[in-house]
Amino acid sequence: LDGLTGDSDVPLEIHAEEGIEWIQEKKVYVARGKAQAIRGDLLLDADVITAHYRPTEEGGTDVWRLDADGNVKIRNPSSVTYADRGVFDVPKGILVLTGRNLKLETGENTVTARDSLEYWQAKDMAVARGNAHVVSEDRQMDADILTAYFHKVPGKGTELQRIEAFGNVTINTPTETATSKRGVYDMVTGIVSIFGSVKILRDNDQLTGEYGEVNLNTGISRLLNAPPSGGRKGRVRAVFSAKKGTNIEPNESQPSP
């Protein structure tokens, strides 16, 4: 979304079917009826787009905020985002999307949320808040908050690199379900690292511990008593052929032998 929310020498164009209203005393332009804002290869569509501006010393017009209302759709070569409402703080490079149908589609991944979707240009970061959900083919991750980090790939544009999950983390694959307090999904390696009150369930078997890794490419999972970088330690426990639905809590911390 760099073309819309960041500094750019490319002019901003706004179109609308029903017309554009210029309210000079408030320093706003209001475009109504299938309104569209275009800058470079980025397109913003909405029922109504309101552009807040201020005059520049050079005699030009500096649009410092854009409000989009109704059927919001944002498109660039690497992603499509949907919302009911969007607020763009141009100098800060921050976009906040809200509404009932929040969705970000990027490559093979789709991210949805209940409360808001945010984009922070300076950090190449997107944040999904409230029942956040990301799905890629037959794999999915849920959490209270999902934070996605992007990086620029020469010749390919912007790609999703890593997702961090916080609160009530659940990972589902065709063969197992894993839950934890926190998770980090490395999109390059396909490995999800999970931390805190970890539980991995496969058929009727359950493994519990404090740290685990789920390899989404190979389908291999492993459980350790603590993260490789150190931290709280506890015994790793496995129960095989347990009765389905049995709840097994992770062991309390115990000193290493």
JSON list of N, CA and C in Angstrom, two decimals, residues 156-195:
[
{"chain": "A", "resi": 156, "resn": "LYS", "atom": "N", "xyz": [9.22, -9.36, -7.75]},
{"chain": "A", "resi": 156, "resn": "LYS", "atom": "CA", "xyz": [7.96, -9.98, -7.32]},
{"chain": "A", "resi": 156, "resn": "LYS", "atom": "C", "xyz": [7.09, -9.06, -6.48]},
{"chain": "A", "resi": 157, "resn": "GLY", "atom": "N", "xyz": [7.62, -7.92, -6.09]},
{"chain": "A", "resi": 157, "resn": "GLY", "atom": "CA", "xyz": [6.84, -7.02, -5.24]},
{"chain": "A", "resi": 157, "resn": "GLY", "atom": "C", "xyz": [6.95, -7.40, -3.77]},
{"chain": "A", "resi": 158, "resn": "THR", "atom": "N", "xyz": [5.87, -7.18, -3.04]},
{"chain": "A", "resi": 158, "resn": "THR", "atom": "CA", "xyz": [5.85, -7.44, -1.60]},
{"chain": "A", "resi": 158, "resn": "THR", "atom": "C", "xyz": [5.27, -8.81, -1.29]},
{"chain": "A", "resi": 159, "resn": "GLU", "atom": "N", "xyz": [5.95, -9.58, -0.43]},
{"chain": "A", "resi": 159, "resn": "GLU", "atom": "CA", "xyz": [5.48, -10.91, -0.06]},
{"chain": "A", "resi": 159, "resn": "GLU", "atom": "C", "xyz": [5.42, -11.04, 1.46]},
{"chain": "A", "resi": 160, "resn": "LEU", "atom": "N", "xyz": [4.49, -11.88, 1.92]},
{"chain": "A", "resi": 160, "resn": "LEU", "atom": "CA", "xyz": [4.34, -12.15, 3.34]},
{"chain": "A", "resi": 160, "resn": "LEU", "atom": "C", "xyz": [5.49, -13.03, 3.81]},
{"chain": "A", "resi": 161, "resn": "GLN", "atom": "N", "xyz": [6.17, -12.61, 4.88]},
{"chain": "A", "resi": 161, "resn": "GLN", "atom": "CA", "xyz": [7.35, -13.32, 5.35]},
{"chain": "A", "resi": 161, "resn": "GLN", "atom": "C", "xyz": [7.11, -14.06, 6.66]},
{"chain": "A", "resi": 162, "resn": "ARG", "atom": "N", "xyz": [6.42, -13.42, 7.61]},
{"chain": "A", "resi": 162, "resn": "ARG", "atom": "CA", "xyz": [6.26, -14.01, 8.95]},
{"chain": "A", "resi": 162, "resn": "ARG", "atom": "C", "xyz": [4.96, -13.54, 9.57]},
{"chain": "A", "resi": 163, "resn": "ILE", "atom": "N", "xyz": [4.33, -14.43, 10.34]},
{"chain": "A", "resi": 163, "resn": "ILE", "atom": "CA", "xyz": [3.12, -14.07, 11.08]},
{"chain": "A", "resi": 163, "resn": "ILE", "atom": "C", "xyz": [3.35, -14.42, 12.55]},
{"chain": "A", "resi": 164, "resn": "GLU", "atom": "N", "xyz": [3.08, -13.46, 13.43]},
{"chain": "A", "resi": 164, "resn": "GLU", "atom": "CA", "xyz": [3.15, -13.70, 14.87]},
{"chain": "A", "resi": 164, "resn": "GLU", "atom": "C", "xyz": [1.74, -13.70, 15.43]},
{"chain": "A", "resi": 165, "resn": "ALA", "atom": "N", "xyz": [1.44, -14.68, 16.28]},
{"chain": "A", "resi": 165, "resn": "ALA", "atom": "CA", "xyz": [0.09, -14.86, 16.84]},
{"chain": "A", "resi": 165, "resn": "ALA", "atom": "C", "xyz": [0.14, -14.71, 18.35]},
{"chain": "A", "resi": 166, "resn": "PHE", "atom": "N", "xyz": [-0.87, -14.03, 18.90]},
{"chain": "A", "resi": 166, "resn": "PHE", "atom": "CA", "xyz": [-0.92, -13.77, 20.33]},
{"chain": "A", "resi": 166, "resn": "PHE", "atom": "C", "xyz": [-2.31, -14.08, 20.88]},
{"chain": "A", "resi": 167, "resn": "GLY", "atom": "N", "xyz": [-2.36, -14.87, 21.95]},
{"chain": "A", "resi": 167, "resn": "GLY", "atom": "CA", "xyz": [-3.61, -15.15, 22.65]},
{"chain": "A", "resi": 167, "resn": "GLY", "atom": "C", "xyz": [-4.47, -16.20, 22.00]},
{"chain": "A", "resi": 168, "resn": "ASN", "atom": "N", "xyz": [-4.73, -17.30, 22.74]},
{"chain": "A", "resi": 168, "resn": "ASN", "atom": "CA", "xyz": [-5.63, -18.37, 22.26]},
{"chain": "A", "resi": 168, "resn": "ASN", "atom": "C", "xyz": [-5.26, -18.84, 20.85]},
{"chain": "A", "resi": 169, "resn": "VAL", "atom": "N", "xyz": [-3.99, -19.17, 20.68]},
{"chain": "A", "resi": 169, "resn": "VAL", "atom": "CA", "xyz": [-3.49, -19.58, 19.37]},
{"chain": "A", "resi": 169, "resn": "VAL", "atom": "C", "xyz": [-3.92, -21.02, 19.06]},
{"chain": "A", "resi": 170, "resn": "THR", "atom": "N", "xyz": [-4.46, -21.23, 17.87]},
{"chain": "A", "resi": 170, "resn": "THR", "atom": "CA", "xyz": [-4.83, -22.57, 17.40]},
{"chain": "A", "resi": 170, "resn": "THR", "atom": "C", "xyz": [-4.34, -22.74, 15.97]},
{"chain": "A", "resi": 171, "resn": "ILE", "atom": "N", "xyz": [-3.65, -23.86, 15.71]},
{"chain": "A", "resi": 171, "resn": "ILE", "atom": "CA", "xyz": [-3.16, -24.18, 14.38]},
{"chain": "A", "resi": 171, "resn": "ILE", "atom": "C", "xyz": [-3.79, -25.49, 13.96]},
{"chain": "A", "resi": 172, "resn": "ASN", "atom": "N", "xyz": [-4.41, -25.51, 12.79]},
{"chain": "A", "resi": 172, "resn": "ASN", "atom": "CA", "xyz": [-5.05, -26.71, 12.27]},
{"chain": "A", "resi": 172, "resn": "ASN", "atom": "C", "xyz": [-4.42, -27.12, 10.95]},
{"chain": "A", "resi": 173, "resn": "THR", "atom": "N", "xyz": [-4.05, -28.40, 10.85]},
{"chain": "A", "resi": 173, "resn": "THR", "atom": "CA", "xyz": [-3.57, -28.99, 9.61]},
{"chain": "A", "resi": 173, "resn": "THR", "atom": "C", "xyz": [-4.45, -30.22, 9.33]},
{"chain": "A", "resi": 174, "resn": "PRO", "atom": "N", "xyz": [-4.29, -30.85, 8.17]},
{"chain": "A", "resi": 174, "resn": "PRO", "atom": "CA", "xyz": [-5.11, -32.04, 7.90]},
{"chain": "A", "resi": 174, "resn": "PRO", "atom": "C", "xyz": [-4.89, -33.17, 8.90]},
{"chain": "A", "resi": 175, "resn": "THR", "atom": "N", "xyz": [-3.77, -33.20, 9.61]},
{"chain": "A", "resi": 175, "resn": "THR", "atom": "CA", "xyz": [-3.46, -34.33, 10.48]},
{"chain": "A", "resi": 175, "resn": "THR", "atom": "C", "xyz": [-3.48, -34.00, 11.97]},
{"chain": "A", "resi": 176, "resn": "GLU", "atom": "N", "xyz": [-3.41, -32.71, 12.35]},
{"chain": "A", "resi": 176, "resn": "GLU", "atom": "CA", "xyz": [-3.32, -32.41, 13.77]},
{"chain": "A", "resi": 176, "resn": "GLU", "atom": "C", "xyz": [-3.80, -31.00, 14.09]},
{"chain": "A", "resi": 177, "resn": "THR", "atom": "N", "xyz": [-4.00, -30.79, 15.40]},
{"chain": "A", "resi": 177, "resn": "THR", "atom": "CA", "xyz": [-4.35, -29.47, 15.93]},
{"chain": "A", "resi": 177, "resn": "THR", "atom": "C", "xyz": [-3.37, -29.13, 17.04]},
{"chain": "A", "resi": 178, "resn": "ALA", "atom": "N", "xyz": [-2.85, -27.90, 17.03]},
{"chain": "A", "resi": 178, "resn": "ALA", "atom": "CA", "xyz": [-1.93, -27.45, 18.07]},
{"chain": "A", "resi": 178, "resn": "ALA", "atom": "C", "xyz": [-2.47, -26.17, 18.68]},
{"chain": "A", "resi": 179, "resn": "THR", "atom": "N", "xyz": [-2.36, -26.05, 20.02]},
{"chain": "A", "resi": 179, "resn": "THR", "atom": "CA", "xyz": [-2.79, -24.84, 20.70]},
{"chain": "A", "resi": 179, "resn": "THR", "atom": "C", "xyz": [-1.66, -24.33, 21.59]},
{"chain": "A", "resi": 180, "resn": "SER", "atom": "N", "xyz": [-1.64, -23.01, 21.82]},
{"chain": "A", "resi": 180, "resn": "SER", "atom": "CA", "xyz": [-0.61, -22.41, 22.66]},
{"chain": "A", "resi": 180, "resn": "SER", "atom": "C", "xyz": [-1.02, -20.98, 23.00]},
{"chain": "A", "resi": 181, "resn": "LYS", "atom": "N", "xyz": [-0.16, -20.29, 23.75]},
{"chain": "A", "resi": 181, "resn": "LYS", "atom": "CA", "xyz": [-0.41, -18.89, 24.09]},
{"chain": "A", "resi": 181, "resn": "LYS", "atom": "C", "xyz": [0.13, -17.95, 23.01]},
{"chain": "A", "resi": 182, "resn": "ARG", "atom": "N", "xyz": [1.20, -18.37, 22.34]},
{"chain": "A", "resi": 182, "resn": "ARG", "atom": "CA", "xyz": [1.84, -17.52, 21.33]},
{"chain": "A", "resi": 182, "resn": "ARG", "atom": "C", "xyz": [2.42, -18.39, 20.23]},
{"chain": "A", "resi": 183, "resn": "GLY", "atom": "N", "xyz": [2.50, -17.85, 19.02]},
{"chain": "A", "resi": 183, "resn": "GLY", "atom": "CA", "xyz": [3.05, -18.59, 17.91]},
{"chain": "A", "resi": 183, "resn": "GLY", "atom": "C", "xyz": [3.75, -17.68, 16.91]},
{"chain": "A", "resi": 184, "resn": "VAL", "atom": "N", "xyz": [4.73, -18.24, 16.19]},
{"chain": "A", "resi": 184, "resn": "VAL", "atom": "CA", "xyz": [5.45, -17.53, 15.13]},
{"chain": "A", "resi": 184, "resn": "VAL", "atom": "C", "xyz": [5.48, -18.43, 13.91]},
{"chain": "A", "resi": 185, "resn": "TYR", "atom": "N", "xyz": [4.88, -17.98, 12.81]},
{"chain": "A", "resi": 185, "resn": "TYR", "atom": "CA", "xyz": [4.79, -18.75, 11.58]},
{"chain": "A", "resi": 185, "resn": "TYR", "atom": "C", "xyz": [5.78, -18.16, 10.57]},
{"chain": "A", "resi": 186, "resn": "ASP", "atom": "N", "xyz": [6.85, -18.91, 10.27]},
{"chain": "A", "resi": 186, "resn": "ASP", "atom": "CA", "xyz": [7.84, -18.50, 9.28]},
{"chain": "A", "resi": 186, "resn": "ASP", "atom": "C", "xyz": [7.37, -18.99, 7.92]},
{"chain": "A", "resi": 187, "resn": "MET", "atom": "N", "xyz": [6.96, -18.05, 7.05]},
{"chain": "A", "resi": 187, "resn": "MET", "atom": "CA", "xyz": [6.39, -18.43, 5.77]},
{"chain": "A", "resi": 187, "resn": "MET", "atom": "C", "xyz": [7.45, -19.02, 4.83]},
{"chain": "A", "resi": 188, "resn": "VAL", "atom": "N", "xyz": [8.72, -18.69, 5.06]},
{"chain": "A", "resi": 188, "resn": "VAL", "atom": "CA", "xyz": [9.79, -19.19, 4.19]},
{"chain": "A", "resi": 188, "resn": "VAL", "atom": "C", "xyz": [10.08, -20.66, 4.48]},
{"chain": "A", "resi": 189, "resn": "THR", "atom": "N", "xyz": [10.19, -21.02, 5.76]},
{"chain": "A", "resi": 189, "resn": "THR", "atom": "CA", "xyz": [10.50, -22.41, 6.13]},
{"chain": "A", "resi": 189, "resn": "THR", "atom": "C", "xyz": [9.25, -23.27, 6.29]},
{"chain": "A", "resi": 190, "resn": "GLY", "atom": "N", "xyz": [8.10, -22.63, 6.49]},
{"chain": "A", "resi": 190, "resn": "GLY", "atom": "CA", "xyz": [6.87, -23.39, 6.74]},
{"chain": "A", "resi": 190, "resn": "GLY", "atom": "C", "xyz": [6.76, -23.94, 8.14]},
{"chain": "A", "resi": 191, "resn": "ILE", "atom": "N", "xyz": [7.59, -23.43, 9.07]},
{"chain": "A", "resi": 191, "resn": "ILE", "atom": "CA", "xyz": [7.61, -23.91, 10.45]},
{"chain": "A", "resi": 191, "resn": "ILE", "atom": "C", "xyz": [6.90, -22.92, 11.38]},
{"chain": "A", "resi": 192, "resn": "VAL", "atom": "N", "xyz": [6.00, -23.45, 12.20]},
{"chain": "A", "resi": 192, "resn": "VAL", "atom": "CA", "xyz": [5.33, -22.64, 13.21]},
{"chain": "A", "resi": 192, "resn": "VAL", "atom": "C", "xyz": [5.92, -23.00, 14.57]},
{"chain": "A", "resi": 193, "resn": "SER", "atom": "N", "xyz": [6.50, -22.02, 15.25]},
{"chain": "A", "resi": 193, "resn": "SER", "atom": "CA", "xyz": [7.00, -22.21, 16.61]},
{"chain": "A", "resi": 193, "resn": "SER", "atom": "C", "xyz": [5.91, -21.77, 17.58]},
{"chain": "A", "resi": 194, "resn": "ILE", "atom": "N", "xyz": [5.61, -22.60, 18.58]},
{"chain": "A", "resi": 194, "resn": "ILE", "atom": "CA", "xyz": [4.52, -22.29, 19.51]},
{"chain": "A", "resi": 194, "resn": "ILE", "atom": "C", "xyz": [5.04, -22.32, 20.94]},
{"chain": "A", "resi": 195, "resn": "PHE", "atom": "N", "xyz": [4.58, -21.36, 21.75]},
{"chain": "A", "resi": 195, "resn": "PHE", "atom": "CA", "xyz": [5.13, -21.14, 23.08]},
{"chain": "A", "resi": 195, "resn": "PHE", "atom": "C", "xyz": [4.02, -21.07, 24.12]}
]
